[in-house]
Coordinates of C-alpha atoms in Angstrom, one line a residue:
X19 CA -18.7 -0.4 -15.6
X20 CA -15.2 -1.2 -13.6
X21 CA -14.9 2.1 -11.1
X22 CA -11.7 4.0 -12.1
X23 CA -9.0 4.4 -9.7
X24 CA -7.4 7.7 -8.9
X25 CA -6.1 9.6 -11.7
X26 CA -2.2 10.1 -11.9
X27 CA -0.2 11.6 -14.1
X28 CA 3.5 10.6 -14.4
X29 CA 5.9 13.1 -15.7
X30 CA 9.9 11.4 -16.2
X31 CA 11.4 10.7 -19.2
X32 CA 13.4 8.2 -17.3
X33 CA 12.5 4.7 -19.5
X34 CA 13.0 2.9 -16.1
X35 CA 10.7 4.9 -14.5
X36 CA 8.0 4.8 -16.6
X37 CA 8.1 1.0 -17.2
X38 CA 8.1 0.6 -13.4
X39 CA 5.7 2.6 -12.3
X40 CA 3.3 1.9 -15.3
X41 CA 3.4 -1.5 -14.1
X42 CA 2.9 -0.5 -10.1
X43 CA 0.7 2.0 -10.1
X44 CA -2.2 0.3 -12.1
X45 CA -1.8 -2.9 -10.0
X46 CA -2.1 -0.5 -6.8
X47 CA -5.3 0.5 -8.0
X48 CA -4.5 3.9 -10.0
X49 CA -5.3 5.0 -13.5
X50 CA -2.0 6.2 -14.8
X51 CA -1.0 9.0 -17.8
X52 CA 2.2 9.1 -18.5
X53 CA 4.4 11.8 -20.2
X54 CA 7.9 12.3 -20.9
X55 CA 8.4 16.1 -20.1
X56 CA 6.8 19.2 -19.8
X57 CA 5.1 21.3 -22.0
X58 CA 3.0 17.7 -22.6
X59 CA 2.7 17.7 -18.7
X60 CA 0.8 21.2 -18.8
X61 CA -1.5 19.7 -21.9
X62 CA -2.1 16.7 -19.8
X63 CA -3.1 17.9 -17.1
X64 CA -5.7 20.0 -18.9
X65 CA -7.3 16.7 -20.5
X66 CA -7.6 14.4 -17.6
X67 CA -7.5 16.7 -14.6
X68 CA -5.6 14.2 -12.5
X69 CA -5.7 13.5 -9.2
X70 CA -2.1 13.5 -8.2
X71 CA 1.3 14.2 -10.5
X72 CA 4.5 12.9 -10.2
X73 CA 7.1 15.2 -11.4
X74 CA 10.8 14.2 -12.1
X75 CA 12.8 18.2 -11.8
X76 CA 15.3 17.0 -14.7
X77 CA 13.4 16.9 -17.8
X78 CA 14.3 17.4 -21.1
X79 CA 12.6 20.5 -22.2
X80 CA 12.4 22.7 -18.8
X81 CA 12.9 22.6 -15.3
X82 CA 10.4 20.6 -13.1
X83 CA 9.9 23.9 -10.8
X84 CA 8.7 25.9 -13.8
X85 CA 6.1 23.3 -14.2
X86 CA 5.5 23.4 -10.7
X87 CA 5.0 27.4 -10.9
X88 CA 2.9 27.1 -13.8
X89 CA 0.5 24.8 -12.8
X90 CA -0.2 26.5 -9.6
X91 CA -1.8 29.3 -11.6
X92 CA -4.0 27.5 -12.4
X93 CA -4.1 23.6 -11.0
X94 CA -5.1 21.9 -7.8
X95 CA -4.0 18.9 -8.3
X96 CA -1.1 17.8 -5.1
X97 CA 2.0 17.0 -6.8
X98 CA 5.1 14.9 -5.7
X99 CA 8.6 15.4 -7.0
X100 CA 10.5 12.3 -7.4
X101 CA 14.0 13.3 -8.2
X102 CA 17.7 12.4 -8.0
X103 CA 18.3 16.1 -6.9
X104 CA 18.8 15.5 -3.0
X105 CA 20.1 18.8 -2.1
X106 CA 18.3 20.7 0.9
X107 CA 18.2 23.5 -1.5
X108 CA 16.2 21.6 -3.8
X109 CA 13.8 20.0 -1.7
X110 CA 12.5 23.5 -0.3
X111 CA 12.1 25.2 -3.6
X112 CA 10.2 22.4 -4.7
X113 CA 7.7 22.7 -2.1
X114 CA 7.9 26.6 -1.6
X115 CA 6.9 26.4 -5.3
X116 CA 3.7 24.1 -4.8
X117 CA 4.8 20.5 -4.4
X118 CA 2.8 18.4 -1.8
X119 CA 5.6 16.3 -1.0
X120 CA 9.6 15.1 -2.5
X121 CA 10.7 11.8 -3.1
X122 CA 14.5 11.6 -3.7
X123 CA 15.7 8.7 -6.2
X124 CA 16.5 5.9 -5.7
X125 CA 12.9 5.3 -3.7
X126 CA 11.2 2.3 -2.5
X127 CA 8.2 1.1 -4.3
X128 CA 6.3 1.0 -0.6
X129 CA 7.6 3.9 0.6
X130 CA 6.4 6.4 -2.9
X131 CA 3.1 4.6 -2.0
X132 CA 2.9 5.2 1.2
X133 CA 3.6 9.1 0.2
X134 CA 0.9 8.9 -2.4
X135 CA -1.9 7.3 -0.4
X136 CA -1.1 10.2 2.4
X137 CA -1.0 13.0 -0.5
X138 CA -4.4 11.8 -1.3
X139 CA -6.0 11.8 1.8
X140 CA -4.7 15.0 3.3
X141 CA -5.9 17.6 -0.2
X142 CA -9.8 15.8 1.4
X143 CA -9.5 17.7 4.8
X144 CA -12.2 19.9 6.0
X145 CA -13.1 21.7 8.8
X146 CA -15.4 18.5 9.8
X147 CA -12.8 16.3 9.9
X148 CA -11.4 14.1 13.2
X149 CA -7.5 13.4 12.6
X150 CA -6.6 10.4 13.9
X151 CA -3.0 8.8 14.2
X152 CA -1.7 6.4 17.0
X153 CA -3.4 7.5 20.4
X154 CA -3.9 11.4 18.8
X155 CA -7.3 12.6 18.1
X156 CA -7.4 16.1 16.7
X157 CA -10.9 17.3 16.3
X158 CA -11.0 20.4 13.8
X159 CA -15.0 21.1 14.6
X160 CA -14.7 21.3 18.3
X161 CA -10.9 22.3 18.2
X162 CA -10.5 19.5 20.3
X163 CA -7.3 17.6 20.8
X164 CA -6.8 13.8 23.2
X165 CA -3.6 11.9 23.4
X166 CA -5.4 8.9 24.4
X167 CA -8.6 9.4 27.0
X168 CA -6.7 12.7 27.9
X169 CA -7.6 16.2 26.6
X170 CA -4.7 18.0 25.5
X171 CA -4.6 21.7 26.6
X172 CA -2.8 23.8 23.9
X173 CA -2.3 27.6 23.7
X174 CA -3.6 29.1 20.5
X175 CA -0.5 29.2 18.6
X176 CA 0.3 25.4 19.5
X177 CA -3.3 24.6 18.1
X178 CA -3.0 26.5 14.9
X179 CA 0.5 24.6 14.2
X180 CA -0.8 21.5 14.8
X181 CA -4.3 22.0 12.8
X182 CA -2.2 23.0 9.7
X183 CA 0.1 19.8 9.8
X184 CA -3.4 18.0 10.2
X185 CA -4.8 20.1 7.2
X186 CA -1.3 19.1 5.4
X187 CA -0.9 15.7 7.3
X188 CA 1.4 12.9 5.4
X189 CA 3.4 16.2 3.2
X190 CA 6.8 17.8 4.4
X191 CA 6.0 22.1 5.2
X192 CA 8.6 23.9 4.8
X193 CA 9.7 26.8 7.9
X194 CA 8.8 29.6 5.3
X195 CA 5.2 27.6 4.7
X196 CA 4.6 26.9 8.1
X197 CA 5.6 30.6 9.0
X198 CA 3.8 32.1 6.3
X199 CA 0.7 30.2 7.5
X200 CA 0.8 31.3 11.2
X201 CA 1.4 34.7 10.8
X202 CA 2.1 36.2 7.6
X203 CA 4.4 38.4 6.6
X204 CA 7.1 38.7 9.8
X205 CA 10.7 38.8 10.0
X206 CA 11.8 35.5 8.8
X207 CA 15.1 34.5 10.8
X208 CA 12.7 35.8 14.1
X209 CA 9.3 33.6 13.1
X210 CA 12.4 30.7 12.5
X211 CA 13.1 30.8 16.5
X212 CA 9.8 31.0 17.7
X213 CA 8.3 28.6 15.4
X214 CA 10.9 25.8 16.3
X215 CA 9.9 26.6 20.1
X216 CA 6.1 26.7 19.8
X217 CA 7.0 23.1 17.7
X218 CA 9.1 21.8 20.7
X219 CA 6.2 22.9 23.5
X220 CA 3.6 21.2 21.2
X221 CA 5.9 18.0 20.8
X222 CA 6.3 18.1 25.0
X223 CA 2.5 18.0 25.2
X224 CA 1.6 15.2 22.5
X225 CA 4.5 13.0 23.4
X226 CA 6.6 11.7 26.1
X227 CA 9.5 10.5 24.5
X228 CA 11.2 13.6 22.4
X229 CA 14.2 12.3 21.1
X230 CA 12.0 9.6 19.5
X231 CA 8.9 11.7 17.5
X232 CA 6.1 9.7 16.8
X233 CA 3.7 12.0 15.6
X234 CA 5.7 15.1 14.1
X235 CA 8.7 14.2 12.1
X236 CA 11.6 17.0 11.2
X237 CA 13.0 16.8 7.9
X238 CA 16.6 18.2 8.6
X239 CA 17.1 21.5 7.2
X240 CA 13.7 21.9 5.2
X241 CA 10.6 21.6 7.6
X242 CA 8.3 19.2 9.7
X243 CA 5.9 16.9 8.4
X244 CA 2.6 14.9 10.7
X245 CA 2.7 11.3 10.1
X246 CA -0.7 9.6 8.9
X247 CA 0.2 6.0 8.8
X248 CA 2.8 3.8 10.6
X249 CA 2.2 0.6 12.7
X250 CA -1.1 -0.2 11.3
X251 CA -2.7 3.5 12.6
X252 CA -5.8 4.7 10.8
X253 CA -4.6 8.1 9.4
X254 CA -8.3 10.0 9.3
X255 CA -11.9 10.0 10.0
X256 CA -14.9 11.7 9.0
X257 CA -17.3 12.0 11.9
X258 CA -20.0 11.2 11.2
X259 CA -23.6 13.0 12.1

């Protein structure tokens, strides 16, 4: 029996779309649903419990964020918005709501495979894992981190920034995730200022080079995001016993 690719389910009522990526994603090695909005999105998703979902925010019966909100009551499954919307505004409701990742329209064919194949690897992480990218070497277990053959000393914050973009590696966090996830409930516009310094001093120890970020990427006006592939760079290891 032929082993069956990772599950996706494609939500667009875009014809082009659908035709496209019905094509790509089966020759990329995926098993691909496909549905044209969203109340048969929800019903979907209840019958083949996919993998990953790619959700257009314009469909015809509701707004992509109210499936978004409604399958986070009860669904795991990462999901990637691919939408013309391109608004800031936009892309940070979509993943305060639950999205994994956005993909604004027009998109590369490479590029919304690239985003699936790190989507797909970074829901697997556990507290076992080694993270690997480039020269970096993050070590969850031992709470270990090497740029190269060098340790990396990092205060405690630092290390608890950088294990959650490992434990979200390839996916954009938003500044209200990431805050949320270091501390809780604070004072938002004050966790904004300290979060974008404890960033900076973790960027200053991983790299040399600041103007040119190698392994954590800002998204302008909506959060950071970890690289997990780029120049050939294995993204993640298990270690093995």
């Amino acid at each position: 029996m032929e082993k069956q690719g990772p599950r996706v389910l494609l939500v667009d009522d875009e014809e082009s779309i659908q035709r496209t990526l019905g094509v790509v994603l089966p020759t990329a090695g995926y098993t691909v649903y496909q549905v044209r909005n969203g109340k048969e999105a929800l019903r979907k998703v209840q019958s083949v419990r996919p993998d990953l979902i790619l959700l257009d925010l314009g469909l015809p019966d509701m707004d992509g964020k109210e499936v978004i909100r409604e399958l986070r009551e009860w669904a795991i499954a990462p999901i990637i918005v691919i939408s013309v919307r391109d608004e800031e505004s936009e892309k940070v409701d979509s993943l305060d709501t639950g999205a994994h990742d956005y993909v604004t329209k027009p998109f590369t064919i490479p590029e919304l495979l690239a985003r699936m194949r790190a989507t797909l690897r970074s829901v697997g992480a556990t507290q076992d894992d080694v993270f690997s990218v480039g020269d970096l070497r993050v070590d969850l277990g031992r709470r270990e981190v090497f740029v190269g053959e060098s340790p990396v000393k990092l205060t405690a914050t630092e290390y608890d920034l950088l294990k959650v973009l490992v434990h979200h590696a390839g996916k954009v966090r938003t500044h209200h995730q990431l805050i949320h996830e270091l501390w809780g409930r604070t004072r938002y516009q004050d966790a904004v200022h300290l979060l974008r310094v404890t960033l900076s001093h973790l960027r200053r120890k991983l790299q040399l080079d600041l103007l040119k970020p190698r392994y954590i990427v800002t998204e302008p006006g909506v959060g950071y995001r970890l690289r997990t592939e780029g120049s050939g760079y294995p993204a993640k290891t298990r270690r093995h016993s």
